[in-house]
Amino acid sequence: MAAQLYRTHTGKLFHAGSIVIINVGLPARGKTHGSRSLIRYMNWLGVKSRSFHMGQYRRRLYGTDISADYFDLGNADTAAACTRAEDSCIQDIIEYLTTGGGQLAIFDASNLGAARRRHIRDTFEAHQIRPLFIEYICENEQIVDENIRKVKITSPDYITMDPDTAVSDFKTRIARMAPYYETIDDGDLSYIKLFNVGEHLVVNNIRGYLQSRVVFYMMNLHIAERTIYLARSGESSNEGSYKSDAPLSAAGHMYAQRLRDAVIRRIEERNRHVLEKTGVDISDRTLKVWTSTRVKSYQTAEYFASSGSVSVRKRMLLRGLNPGMCENLTLSDVKARFPDEYRSYLRDPYHHRYSLAESYHDVSVRLEPVILELERERDDILIIAPESALRCIYAYFAPQGLPDSLIPTLAFPRSIFVELTPTAYGCKERRIGVSPNGR
């Protein structure tokens, strides 16, 4: 798991036992997006977590060529088919949490009926798994329509269907399900009700630290489309020294200008593409720049501030890793001068801390407030920081399964900047050249 902040011998944290989050709500209300985002955060904390998406089980049993009538829960045959798929998913969750080493799972399904939810709760509790319900309620039809067009019609169910037909079919599915939707009103349940994907929420009967962390994260959740850019600080006049905090060199100033031009050029290109593809004008989206308080970082960012339409914010938490006694030393130098330290580093490069230094784990812990604010932000964000800080931020958005031992080796050369676009089904990544032609 990438950038795991905390670790125990049992693999379970906060004395919380096993928890299953049971999603509730009609389709296109943000359930899958919220689930994927929460799983990313929990795995980053070190809580071994996984989302189980009901659609995958349905397609596995019945394929993708399914009529909207399948979602009519008033039909006994289709209701029984849905239950078979759900039960298969529930058994996999139980196995994951009881024998598979997992601590938190999300049952990402609609779960519309109160009686069915009580049965699911009792099934999990019989295996000492604590249920927490999250109900996604969306009263804004514009949000629902945008979610259908941006996310749902790209699912495997509609891969061969033209967009307008796919939208119509998906709305028919929702109409079939809506009459059987019963909102949560059982005060004995532990639940979160999330309105309009983050506009406000209601919590009830939350128990324990881990469930509280889930609530805290959900308070920061939204599905607004935005882009995160990661760029390395320009070269300083004393590049190898952490203590000197030197200003940009002449090459550093040239890089800063090219970075500003490349990022602005990329944003304009993206805006044109979105307008041509969807007819939506996003040119009014704001770009904010977050940068370290180190001189070379904020001097790099100042080139964006000079454009007049970009705000620049200095953040002390974005400073790079303090190398301690290994300042100005390469790994070869460390191996020659401190062989014991070098061997310790090779055993665990992510957690190893040289004398008077920070480890990459320390940097990740320090950056947790930045990560949460990134999740809360609805504007485009460019982070200009030293390479060590970028590595830890990137690791948060990286696919699950990136070993933390690889984080210190991630490369962010000044020839490129990284574009990250969080989506309901993961995070899209693109590396863009800083050269004048953008290659």
CSV table of C-alpha atoms in Angstrom, one decimal, residues 25 37 42 47 83 86 95 102 107 146 154 165 191 193-194 221 259 262 294 297 302 310 336 370 386 422 424:
chain,number,residue,atom,x,y,z
A,25,GLY,CA,-28.8,5.3,-2.5
A,37,SER,CA,-11.7,8.1,-2.5
A,42,MET,CA,-7.8,4.5,4.4
A,47,VAL,CA,-6.0,0.5,7.3
A,83,THR,CA,-30.1,-11.0,-4.3
A,86,GLU,CA,-25.5,-9.3,-3.7
A,95,GLU,CA,-13.9,-13.7,3.6
A,102,GLY,CA,-8.6,-6.8,5.6
A,107,PHE,CA,-20.2,-2.8,0.0
A,146,GLU,CA,-23.6,15.4,-14.9
A,154,THR,CA,-18.3,5.0,-19.6
A,165,THR,CA,-28.8,6.1,-25.8
A,191,TYR,CA,-24.9,5.8,9.6
A,193,LYS,CA,-26.2,10.7,5.4
A,194,LEU,CA,-24.3,12.7,2.8
A,221,LEU,CA,-15.6,14.8,0.1
A,259,LEU,CA,7.1,25.8,-16.2
A,262,ALA,CA,3.9,25.0,-20.1
A,294,ARG,CA,11.9,27.3,0.9
A,297,SER,CA,10.3,26.9,-4.3
A,302,GLU,CA,6.4,33.8,-8.1
A,310,VAL,CA,-3.2,33.0,-10.1
A,336,ALA,CA,31.5,4.5,1.7
A,370,VAL,CA,-2.1,18.9,2.8
A,386,PRO,CA,11.1,19.7,-3.6
A,422,PRO,CA,-9.1,12.1,-9.7
A,424,ALA,CA,-14.7,7.9,-9.8
